[in-house]
Coordinates of C-alpha atoms and ligand atoms in Angstrom, one line a residue:
M264 CA 0.0 0.0 0.0
A265 CA 1.1 3.5 -0.8
A266 CA 2.4 5.6 2.1
Q267 CA 0.0 8.3 3.3
V268 CA 0.8 12.0 3.2
L269 CA -1.6 14.2 5.3
I270 CA -2.7 17.5 3.7
Y271 CA -2.9 20.4 6.1
D272 CA -4.5 23.6 4.8
T273 CA -3.6 26.9 6.3
T274 CA -5.5 29.1 3.9
L275 CA -7.6 30.6 6.7
R276 CA -4.5 31.7 8.6
D277 CA -1.3 32.0 6.4
G278 CA -3.3 32.4 3.2
L279 CA -5.3 35.4 4.5
Q280 CA -2.0 37.2 5.2
G281 CA -1.8 37.8 1.5
E282 CA -2.3 41.3 0.2
G283 CA -6.0 42.3 -0.1
M284 CA -7.3 39.0 1.3
S285 CA -10.2 39.1 3.6
L286 CA -13.1 36.8 4.3
S287 CA -16.3 37.1 6.4
T288 CA -17.0 34.4 8.9
D289 CA -19.6 32.9 6.6
E290 CA -17.1 32.8 3.8
R291 CA -14.5 31.1 6.0
L292 CA -17.1 28.5 6.9
Q293 CA -17.7 27.9 3.1
V294 CA -13.9 27.5 2.6
V295 CA -13.8 24.9 5.4
H296 CA -16.7 23.0 3.8
A297 CA -15.0 23.1 0.4
L298 CA -11.8 21.7 1.9
D299 CA -13.8 19.0 3.7
E300 CA -15.5 18.0 0.5
L301 CA -12.1 17.8 -1.2
G302 CA -11.0 15.5 1.6
V303 CA -8.2 17.6 3.1
H304 CA -7.2 16.0 6.4
L305 CA -6.5 19.0 8.5
V306 CA -7.9 22.5 8.2
E307 CA -6.4 25.2 10.3
A308 CA -9.1 27.7 11.1
G309 CA -6.9 30.3 12.7
F310 CA -6.0 31.4 16.2
P311 CA -9.2 31.3 18.3
G312 CA -8.0 34.0 20.7
S313 CA -6.8 36.6 18.3
N314 CA -10.0 38.5 17.6
P315 CA -13.8 38.1 17.9
R316 CA -14.2 37.0 14.3
E317 CA -11.9 34.0 14.7
A318 CA -13.5 33.1 18.0
E319 CA -16.9 33.2 16.3
L320 CA -15.7 30.9 13.5
F321 CA -14.5 28.3 16.0
E322 CA -17.9 28.5 17.8
L323 CA -19.7 27.8 14.6
L324 CA -17.3 25.1 13.6
A325 CA -17.8 23.3 16.9
R326 CA -21.4 22.7 15.7
E327 CA -20.6 21.7 12.1
A328 CA -20.3 18.1 11.1
L329 CA -17.3 17.6 8.8
R330 CA -16.9 14.4 6.9
H331 CA -13.2 14.3 6.2
S332 CA -11.4 17.1 7.8
E333 CA -10.3 17.7 11.4
V334 CA -10.0 21.3 12.6
A335 CA -6.7 22.6 13.9
A336 CA -6.4 25.7 16.1
F337 CA -3.2 27.7 15.9
G338 CA -1.3 29.3 18.7
M339 CA 2.2 30.0 20.1
T340 CA 4.4 28.4 22.7
R341 CA 4.0 29.9 26.2
R342 CA 5.5 33.3 26.9
R343 CA 8.7 33.4 28.9
G344 CA 8.6 33.8 32.6
I345 CA 5.2 32.1 33.2
S346 CA 4.0 28.5 33.4
A347 CA 2.2 27.0 30.4
A348 CA -1.0 26.7 32.6
E349 CA -0.9 30.4 33.3
D350 CA -0.5 31.4 29.6
P351 CA -3.8 32.9 28.3
G352 CA -3.0 31.9 24.7
L353 CA -2.6 28.2 25.6
R354 CA -5.7 28.4 27.9
T355 CA -7.7 29.6 24.8
L356 CA -6.4 26.6 22.8
V357 CA -7.4 24.2 25.6
D358 CA -10.9 25.7 25.8
C359 CA -11.4 25.5 22.0
F360 CA -13.1 22.5 20.6
A361 CA -10.5 21.8 18.0
P362 CA -8.9 18.3 18.6
V363 CA -5.6 19.4 17.0
C364 CA -3.5 22.3 18.2
T365 CA -0.6 23.7 16.1
L366 CA 2.0 25.5 18.1
V367 CA 4.6 27.7 16.5
G368 CA 7.9 28.2 18.2
K369 CA 11.4 29.4 17.6
T370 CA 14.2 27.3 16.3
W371 CA 16.7 29.8 15.0
S372 CA 19.2 31.1 17.4
L373 CA 19.6 34.4 15.4
H374 CA 15.9 35.1 16.1
L375 CA 16.3 34.3 19.8
D376 CA 19.3 36.6 19.9
K377 CA 18.1 39.5 17.8
V378 CA 14.3 39.4 18.0
T379 CA 12.9 37.8 21.1
R380 CA 15.9 37.9 23.4
V381 CA 15.0 34.6 24.9
D382 CA 17.7 32.4 26.3
P383 CA 18.2 29.2 24.1
E384 CA 17.6 26.9 27.1
E385 CA 14.5 28.8 28.1
N386 CA 13.2 28.5 24.6
L387 CA 13.6 24.7 24.8
A388 CA 11.6 24.7 28.0
M389 CA 8.9 26.9 26.5
I390 CA 8.5 24.3 23.6
A391 CA 8.5 21.3 25.8
E392 CA 6.2 22.6 28.6
S393 CA 3.7 24.1 26.1
V394 CA 3.4 20.8 24.2
A395 CA 3.2 18.8 27.4
F396 CA 0.6 21.0 28.8
L397 CA -1.7 20.7 25.7
R398 CA -1.1 16.9 25.6
G399 CA -2.1 16.7 29.3
E400 CA -5.3 18.5 28.4
G401 CA -6.1 15.8 25.8
K402 CA -5.1 17.8 22.7
R403 CA -3.1 16.4 19.7
V404 CA -0.2 18.7 19.0
I405 CA 1.6 19.7 15.8
Y406 CA 4.8 21.7 16.5
D407 CA 5.5 24.3 13.8
A408 CA 9.3 24.9 13.9
E409 CA 9.5 28.5 12.6
H410 CA 12.5 29.4 10.5
F411 CA 13.6 25.8 10.8
F412 CA 15.8 25.7 7.6
D413 CA 17.6 29.0 8.3
G414 CA 18.1 27.8 11.9
Y415 CA 19.4 24.4 10.7
R416 CA 21.9 26.1 8.3
D417 CA 23.0 28.3 11.1
D418 CA 23.2 25.9 14.1
P419 CA 21.9 22.4 13.2
A420 CA 22.4 21.0 16.6
Y421 CA 20.2 23.6 18.2
A422 CA 17.5 23.4 15.5
L423 CA 17.3 19.7 16.0
G424 CA 17.2 20.2 19.7
C425 CA 14.1 22.3 19.4
V426 CA 12.4 19.7 17.3
R427 CA 13.4 16.9 19.7
A428 CA 12.0 18.9 22.7
A429 CA 8.6 19.0 21.0
V430 CA 8.7 15.3 20.1
E431 CA 9.8 14.2 23.5
A432 CA 7.0 16.3 25.1
G433 CA 4.4 14.4 23.0
A434 CA 4.0 16.3 19.7
E435 CA 2.6 13.9 17.1
N436 CA 4.1 15.9 14.2
V437 CA 6.9 18.4 13.9
T438 CA 6.5 20.6 10.8
L439 CA 9.6 22.3 9.4
C440 CA 8.8 25.8 8.3
D441 CA 10.7 27.7 5.6
T442 CA 9.2 30.9 7.0
N443 CA 11.3 33.2 4.9
G444 CA 10.9 31.1 1.8
S445 CA 14.6 31.3 1.4
S446 CA 15.5 27.6 0.9
L447 CA 16.3 25.6 -2.2
P448 CA 15.2 22.0 -2.8
A449 CA 18.6 20.4 -2.0
Q450 CA 18.8 22.3 1.3
V451 CA 15.3 21.2 2.2
A452 CA 16.0 17.6 1.4
E453 CA 19.2 17.6 3.5
A454 CA 17.6 19.1 6.6
T455 CA 14.4 17.1 6.3
T456 CA 16.4 13.9 6.1
A457 CA 18.3 14.8 9.3
V458 CA 15.0 15.4 11.2
V459 CA 13.4 12.3 9.9
T460 CA 16.4 10.3 11.1
A461 CA 16.4 12.0 14.5
T462 CA 12.7 11.7 15.2
G463 CA 11.2 9.4 12.6
R464 CA 10.0 6.7 15.0
T465 CA 8.1 8.8 17.5
A466 CA 6.6 11.5 15.4
T467 CA 5.9 12.3 11.8
V468 CA 7.6 15.2 10.1
G469 CA 5.7 17.9 8.2
I470 CA 6.7 20.6 5.7
H471 CA 5.6 24.2 5.5
T472 CA 7.1 26.3 2.7
H473 CA 6.8 29.7 1.1
D474 CA 7.3 30.7 -2.5
D475 CA 9.8 33.5 -2.1
A476 CA 12.4 31.6 -4.2
G477 CA 9.8 30.2 -6.5
C478 CA 10.4 26.8 -4.9
G479 CA 7.4 26.4 -2.6
V480 CA 5.9 23.4 -4.4
A481 CA 9.3 21.8 -5.2
N482 CA 10.5 22.2 -1.6
S483 CA 7.3 20.5 -0.4
L484 CA 7.8 17.6 -2.8
V485 CA 11.4 17.0 -1.9
A486 CA 10.6 17.1 1.7
V487 CA 8.1 14.3 1.2
E488 CA 10.7 12.4 -0.8
S489 CA 13.0 12.8 2.2
G490 CA 10.4 11.4 4.5
A491 CA 8.0 14.1 5.5
R492 CA 4.4 12.8 5.8
L493 CA 2.4 16.0 6.3
V494 CA 2.3 19.0 3.9
Q495 CA 1.0 22.4 4.9
G496 CA 0.0 24.8 2.2
T497 CA -2.8 27.0 1.0
V498 CA -5.4 26.9 -1.8
N499 CA -4.0 28.5 -4.9
G500 CA -0.8 29.4 -3.0
Y501 CA -2.3 32.4 -1.3
G502 CA -0.1 34.0 1.3
E503 CA 2.0 37.0 2.2
R504 CA 4.7 38.2 -0.1
C505 CA 5.0 35.6 -2.9
G506 CA 2.6 33.2 -1.3
N507 CA 2.6 29.9 0.5
A508 CA 3.2 26.5 -1.1
N509 CA 0.3 25.8 -3.5
L510 CA -1.7 22.7 -2.4
M511 CA -3.5 22.7 -5.8
S512 CA -0.1 21.8 -7.4
I513 CA 1.2 19.7 -4.5
V514 CA -1.7 17.3 -4.1
P515 CA -1.9 16.0 -7.7
A516 CA 1.9 15.7 -7.9
L517 CA 2.0 13.6 -4.7
Q518 CA -1.0 11.5 -5.8
L519 CA -0.6 11.1 -9.6
K520 CA 3.1 11.3 -10.1
M521 CA 4.7 10.2 -6.8
G522 CA 2.3 7.4 -5.9
F523 CA 1.5 8.7 -2.4
D524 CA -1.9 8.3 -0.9
C525 CA -3.3 11.8 -0.1
L526 CA -7.0 12.3 -1.0
E527 CA -9.4 9.5 -1.6
P528 CA -9.1 8.9 -5.4
D529 CA -12.6 10.1 -6.2
R530 CA -11.9 13.4 -4.3
L531 CA -9.0 14.6 -6.5
G532 CA -11.6 15.2 -9.2
R533 CA -12.9 18.1 -7.1
L534 CA -9.6 19.9 -7.2
T535 CA -10.3 22.4 -10.0
E536 CA -13.8 23.2 -8.7
T537 CA -12.4 23.8 -5.2
A538 CA -9.6 26.0 -6.5
H539 CA -12.1 28.2 -8.4
L540 CA -14.7 28.3 -5.6
V541 CA -12.1 29.5 -3.1
D542 CA -10.9 32.1 -5.7
E543 CA -14.5 33.2 -6.0
L544 CA -14.9 33.6 -2.2
C545 CA -11.6 35.5 -1.9
N546 CA -12.5 37.7 -4.9
V547 CA -9.5 36.6 -6.9
I548 CA -9.6 36.0 -10.6
P549 CA -8.5 32.4 -11.2
G550 CA -5.0 32.3 -12.7
P551 CA -5.4 30.9 -16.2
N552 CA -1.9 29.4 -16.3
Q553 CA -2.1 27.7 -12.9
P554 CA -0.8 24.1 -13.1
Y555 CA -3.5 21.4 -13.1
V556 CA -6.5 23.7 -12.3
G557 CA -5.9 26.7 -14.6
R558 CA -8.1 27.3 -17.6
N559 CA -5.1 27.0 -19.9
A560 CA -3.6 24.0 -18.1
F561 CA -4.9 21.6 -20.8
A562 CA -5.5 24.1 -23.7
H563 CA -4.1 23.0 -27.0
K564 CA -3.5 25.0 -30.1
G565 CA -2.4 24.2 -33.6
G566 CA -3.2 21.4 -36.0
M567 CA -0.5 18.8 -35.3
H568 CA -0.7 19.3 -31.6
V569 CA -4.5 18.8 -31.7
A570 CA -4.2 15.8 -34.0
G571 CA -1.9 14.2 -31.5
I572 CA -4.2 14.8 -28.7
V573 CA -7.1 13.3 -30.6
R574 CA -5.1 10.2 -31.3
D575 CA -3.6 9.8 -27.9
A576 CA -3.8 12.4 -25.2
R577 CA -0.5 11.3 -23.6
T578 CA 1.3 12.8 -26.5
F579 CA 0.8 16.3 -25.2
E580 CA -0.8 16.1 -21.7
H581 CA 1.2 15.3 -18.5
V582 CA -1.9 14.0 -16.7
D583 CA -5.5 13.3 -17.6
P584 CA -7.3 16.6 -17.0
A585 CA -10.4 14.7 -15.7
A586 CA -8.3 13.3 -12.8
V587 CA -8.0 16.8 -11.3
G588 CA -11.5 17.9 -12.5
N589 CA -10.2 20.1 -15.3
H590 CA -11.0 19.7 -19.0
R591 CA -9.2 19.8 -22.3
D592 CA -9.6 22.9 -24.3
L593 CA -9.0 23.0 -28.0
L594 CA -8.1 26.5 -29.0
I595 CA -9.5 27.7 -32.3
S596 CA -7.3 29.8 -34.5
E597 CA -6.8 30.5 -38.1
L598 CA -4.3 27.6 -38.1
S599 CA -7.0 25.2 -37.0
G600 CA -8.2 22.6 -39.3
R601 CA -11.6 20.9 -39.8
G602 CA -10.7 18.2 -37.2
T603 CA -10.0 20.7 -34.4
V604 CA -13.3 22.5 -35.1
Q605 CA -15.2 19.2 -35.1
A606 CA -13.6 18.1 -31.9
R607 CA -14.2 21.4 -30.2
A608 CA -17.9 21.4 -31.3
S609 CA -18.5 17.8 -30.2
Q610 CA -17.1 18.7 -26.7
N611 CA -20.0 21.0 -26.5
G612 CA -22.6 18.6 -27.8
V613 CA -22.7 19.7 -31.4
E614 CA -21.9 17.2 -34.2
L615 CA -20.6 19.0 -37.3
S616 CA -20.6 17.3 -40.7
D617 CA -17.4 17.6 -42.7
D618 CA -19.0 20.2 -44.9
Q619 CA -20.2 22.2 -41.9
A620 CA -16.8 22.0 -40.3
A621 CA -15.1 23.2 -43.5
E622 CA -17.5 26.1 -43.6
A623 CA -16.8 27.0 -40.0
V624 CA -13.1 27.0 -40.7
E625 CA -13.7 29.4 -43.6
R626 CA -15.8 31.6 -41.4
V627 CA -13.1 31.7 -38.7
K628 CA -10.5 32.7 -41.3
E629 CA -12.7 35.4 -42.6
L630 CA -13.4 36.8 -39.1
E631 CA -9.8 36.5 -38.0
H632 CA -8.9 38.6 -41.1
R633 CA -11.2 41.3 -39.7
G634 CA -9.5 41.2 -36.3
F635 CA -11.4 38.5 -34.4
Q636 CA -9.4 36.0 -32.5
F637 CA -11.1 32.9 -31.1
E638 CA -8.3 31.4 -29.0
A639 CA -9.4 33.5 -26.0
A640 CA -13.0 33.7 -27.0
D641 CA -14.3 30.1 -26.7
G642 CA -17.8 31.4 -25.8
S643 CA -18.0 33.3 -29.1
F644 CA -16.7 30.3 -31.0
D645 CA -19.4 28.1 -29.5
L646 CA -22.0 30.5 -30.7
L647 CA -20.4 30.6 -34.2
I648 CA -20.7 26.9 -34.4
R649 CA -24.3 27.1 -33.6
K650 CA -24.8 29.8 -36.1
Q651 CA -23.2 27.5 -38.6
T652 CA -25.6 24.6 -37.9
G653 CA -28.7 26.8 -37.7
A654 CA -29.1 25.9 -34.0
Y655 CA -28.4 29.4 -32.8
E656 CA -31.2 31.2 -31.0
P657 CA -30.7 34.7 -29.9
L658 CA -31.8 35.6 -26.4
F659 CA -33.4 38.8 -27.6
R660 CA -33.8 41.1 -30.6
L661 CA -32.2 44.5 -30.4
E662 CA -34.3 47.5 -31.5
S663 CA -31.7 50.1 -30.4
F664 CA -29.4 51.2 -27.7
R665 CA -28.0 54.6 -26.8
V666 CA -25.2 55.6 -24.4
I667 CA -24.7 59.0 -23.0
V668 CA -21.5 60.0 -21.4
E669 CA -21.6 63.4 -19.6
K670 CA -18.6 65.1 -18.1
R671 CA -19.5 67.9 -15.6
E672 CA -17.6 71.0 -14.6
D673 CA -16.7 69.5 -11.2
G674 CA -14.9 66.7 -13.0
R675 CA -17.5 64.0 -12.5
V676 CA -18.3 61.7 -15.4
Q677 CA -21.7 60.1 -15.6
T678 CA -22.8 57.4 -18.0
E679 CA -26.3 56.3 -18.8
A680 CA -27.5 53.7 -21.2
T681 CA -30.9 53.0 -22.6
I682 CA -31.8 49.9 -24.5
K683 CA -34.9 48.8 -26.4
I684 CA -35.1 45.1 -27.0
W685 CA -37.7 42.4 -27.7
V686 CA -37.8 39.2 -25.7
E687 CA -40.3 36.5 -26.7
G688 CA -42.6 39.0 -28.4
E689 CA -42.5 41.6 -25.6
R690 CA -40.8 45.0 -25.8
Y691 CA -38.5 46.1 -23.0
V692 CA -37.1 49.6 -22.5
R693 CA -34.6 49.9 -19.8
T694 CA -32.2 52.6 -18.6
A695 CA -29.3 52.1 -16.3
E696 CA -26.4 54.1 -15.0
G697 CA -22.9 52.7 -14.8
N698 CA -19.3 53.6 -14.1
G699 CA -18.7 53.5 -17.9
P700 CA -20.6 52.8 -21.1
V701 CA -20.1 49.0 -21.0
N702 CA -21.1 48.7 -17.3
A703 CA -24.2 50.8 -18.0
L704 CA -25.2 48.7 -21.1
D705 CA -24.5 45.5 -19.1
R706 CA -26.8 46.7 -16.3
A707 CA -29.6 47.8 -18.6
L708 CA -29.5 44.6 -20.7
R709 CA -29.5 42.3 -17.6
D710 CA -32.3 44.3 -16.1
A711 CA -34.3 43.7 -19.3
I712 CA -33.7 40.0 -19.7
C713 CA -33.3 38.6 -16.2
A714 CA -37.0 38.1 -15.7
T715 CA -37.0 35.7 -18.7
Y716 CA -33.5 34.3 -18.1
P717 CA -32.8 34.3 -14.3
H718 CA -29.5 32.4 -14.9
V719 CA -27.9 35.7 -16.2
R720 CA -27.7 36.8 -12.6
D721 CA -25.1 34.1 -12.0
I722 CA -23.0 35.3 -14.8
E723 CA -20.3 37.8 -13.8
L724 CA -17.9 39.7 -16.1
V725 CA -14.4 39.2 -14.7
N726 CA -12.1 40.7 -17.2
F727 CA -12.3 43.3 -19.9
K728 CA -9.5 43.9 -22.4
V729 CA -9.4 46.4 -25.2
R730 CA -6.9 46.5 -28.0
I731 CA -6.7 48.8 -31.0
L732 CA -5.6 46.8 -34.0
D733 CA -3.3 48.4 -36.5
E734 CA -4.3 49.3 -40.1
R735 CA -2.2 46.6 -41.7
K736 CA -5.2 44.3 -41.7
G737 CA -6.4 46.3 -44.6
T738 CA -9.7 47.4 -43.1
G739 CA -8.7 50.5 -41.2
A740 CA -8.1 50.8 -37.4
V741 CA -10.5 48.7 -35.4
T742 CA -11.0 47.9 -31.8
R743 CA -11.1 44.4 -30.4
V744 CA -12.8 43.8 -27.1
L745 CA -12.3 40.6 -25.2
L746 CA -14.5 39.8 -22.2
D747 CA -14.1 37.0 -19.7
A748 CA -17.2 35.8 -17.9
S749 CA -17.8 33.3 -15.1
D750 CA -20.7 31.5 -13.5
G751 CA -18.6 30.4 -10.6
M752 CA -18.1 26.9 -12.1
D753 CA -16.7 27.8 -15.5
T754 CA -15.2 30.7 -17.3
W755 CA -15.4 31.6 -20.9
G756 CA -14.3 34.4 -23.3
S757 CA -16.1 36.4 -25.8
I758 CA -15.1 38.9 -28.4
G759 CA -16.3 41.9 -30.3
V760 CA -14.6 43.8 -33.1
S761 CA -15.7 47.1 -34.6
E762 CA -14.4 50.5 -35.5
N763 CA -16.4 51.7 -32.6
V764 CA -15.3 50.7 -29.1
I765 CA -18.9 50.7 -27.7
E766 CA -20.2 48.6 -30.5
A767 CA -17.3 46.1 -30.1
S768 CA -18.0 46.0 -26.3
W769 CA -21.7 45.4 -26.9
E770 CA -21.0 42.4 -29.3
A771 CA -18.7 40.9 -26.7
L772 CA -21.2 41.5 -23.9
V773 CA -24.1 39.9 -25.8
D774 CA -21.9 36.9 -26.7
S775 CA -20.7 36.5 -23.1
L776 CA -24.3 36.3 -21.9
E777 CA -25.6 34.1 -24.7
A778 CA -22.6 31.7 -24.4
G779 CA -23.2 31.5 -20.7
M780 CA -26.8 30.4 -21.4
L781 CA -25.9 27.8 -24.0
P782 CA -27.2 24.3 -23.1
G783 CA -23.8 23.0 -24.2
R784 CA -22.1 25.0 -21.5
S785 CA -24.1 23.5 -18.7
D786 CA -23.7 20.1 -20.3
H787 CA -20.0 20.8 -20.2
V788 CA -20.2 21.2 -16.5
R789 CA -22.4 18.0 -16.2
H790 CA -19.9 16.2 -18.4
R791 CA -17.1 17.0 -15.9
A792 CA -19.3 15.7 -13.1
G793 CA -19.9 12.6 -15.1
D794 CA -16.1 12.1 -15.7
R795 CA -15.7 12.2 -11.9
A796 CA -18.4 9.7 -11.3
A797 CA -17.0 7.3 -13.9
Q798 CA -13.6 7.6 -12.3
G799 CA -14.8 6.9 -8.8
Ligands
ZN997 ZN1 4.0 30.4 6.8

């Protein structure tokens, strides 16, 4: 049987140290449930005594039934000069329901000397007594050895002594922290091996890395290779400075490439969904190039490449996208052939005959000559396919729209849009204000159609890019607008091209809503759910 590696999530503590990160108590609870569903073993919910919001989260969590995850509470070793039992922070941990307590303590003599001015012997006593006190109160203890790798390089005997003090006092795991993110893989491997040798029989070793040297994931993986059996990290690598180790990359590597047992096999298929959900909650736009879970992680372009994929996916894919809940994307460009267009269409539930596919390729070439570009506009391409087969049905018919931009003497700029459209035989006239013409049009349009199509409320515009194309295309200067939209499960792009920026934006806007409403897109989501079921 494969060895087990425990996954420990610290998104709610270390992750929220990242710039601009903040979550309400309810959103934190949603993150915990998402991690539980994913099957993460330990979820650190924060320090219960640090502020009322964290205390409230622990109170709520005490009443939640989690299926896979155990909750860990974070705290520090006792202060100097008092006993562990008198330390208010440790008392808070004892009173908290969480079965696991993670205690952080010093291991680097430079820190003791320059920052805390604690005597090295006293520091060892602080570690041992704090761990022993929590053990005596029935808690399981993980000891986080802060700045362990710097400490080990500086004074290996003392760093190992700190770890040993925690283990001898009853810690079940000692997690080695690369708090500065300064270490390189070979250094992590060497130090981890030393700790595993010193403590391996009585406690497991964990790893907690940061990405300051771009090695957060690599350092976690080499630590596991060197014997670590617990990995701390955050969803999507959130964290202060350059971020923490990204669990969304670590978990599939351990499970699919290194043969460790992390999540239950059917859980790994929730990875992409979890990554995007947590992005959504944290108000972060999902990184398109993120390994495994990014929108471009399995996006293929160009005839030969796509032909290879169609014959045998292993030719161009490092893992099966379905294994991590992602999906293959065939990017459509002028270079694409009939086969690519047919494959892309059938992914969305549309079967194109050879003739229809050839016509679609011609249409793509024609539009790309005018400045369209479908690689990033998969939503618009899906609509184009439907237009080709006659299966396209517009959501509404436009009678007219008008946008007014007014700049006042005091510097304020106001925008107002009025649209007149027909939806299922009925005429709607709507006016909306916005922070710009596209925003005002978007609001007016949604207002007009949301009664008929309530799902448009779930669709959010997440990115807006405008480019002026040069005149060498032969048609004069035109504006290309690319929009990205998301319904929380999926993201897609749409495009508009016109000599007029507002017209180009309108085209992209209408495409983004129509593409979001396509039956093929919701099938696409179901299809992924189906892949997971088949896998389980
Ligand atoms: Zn950290």
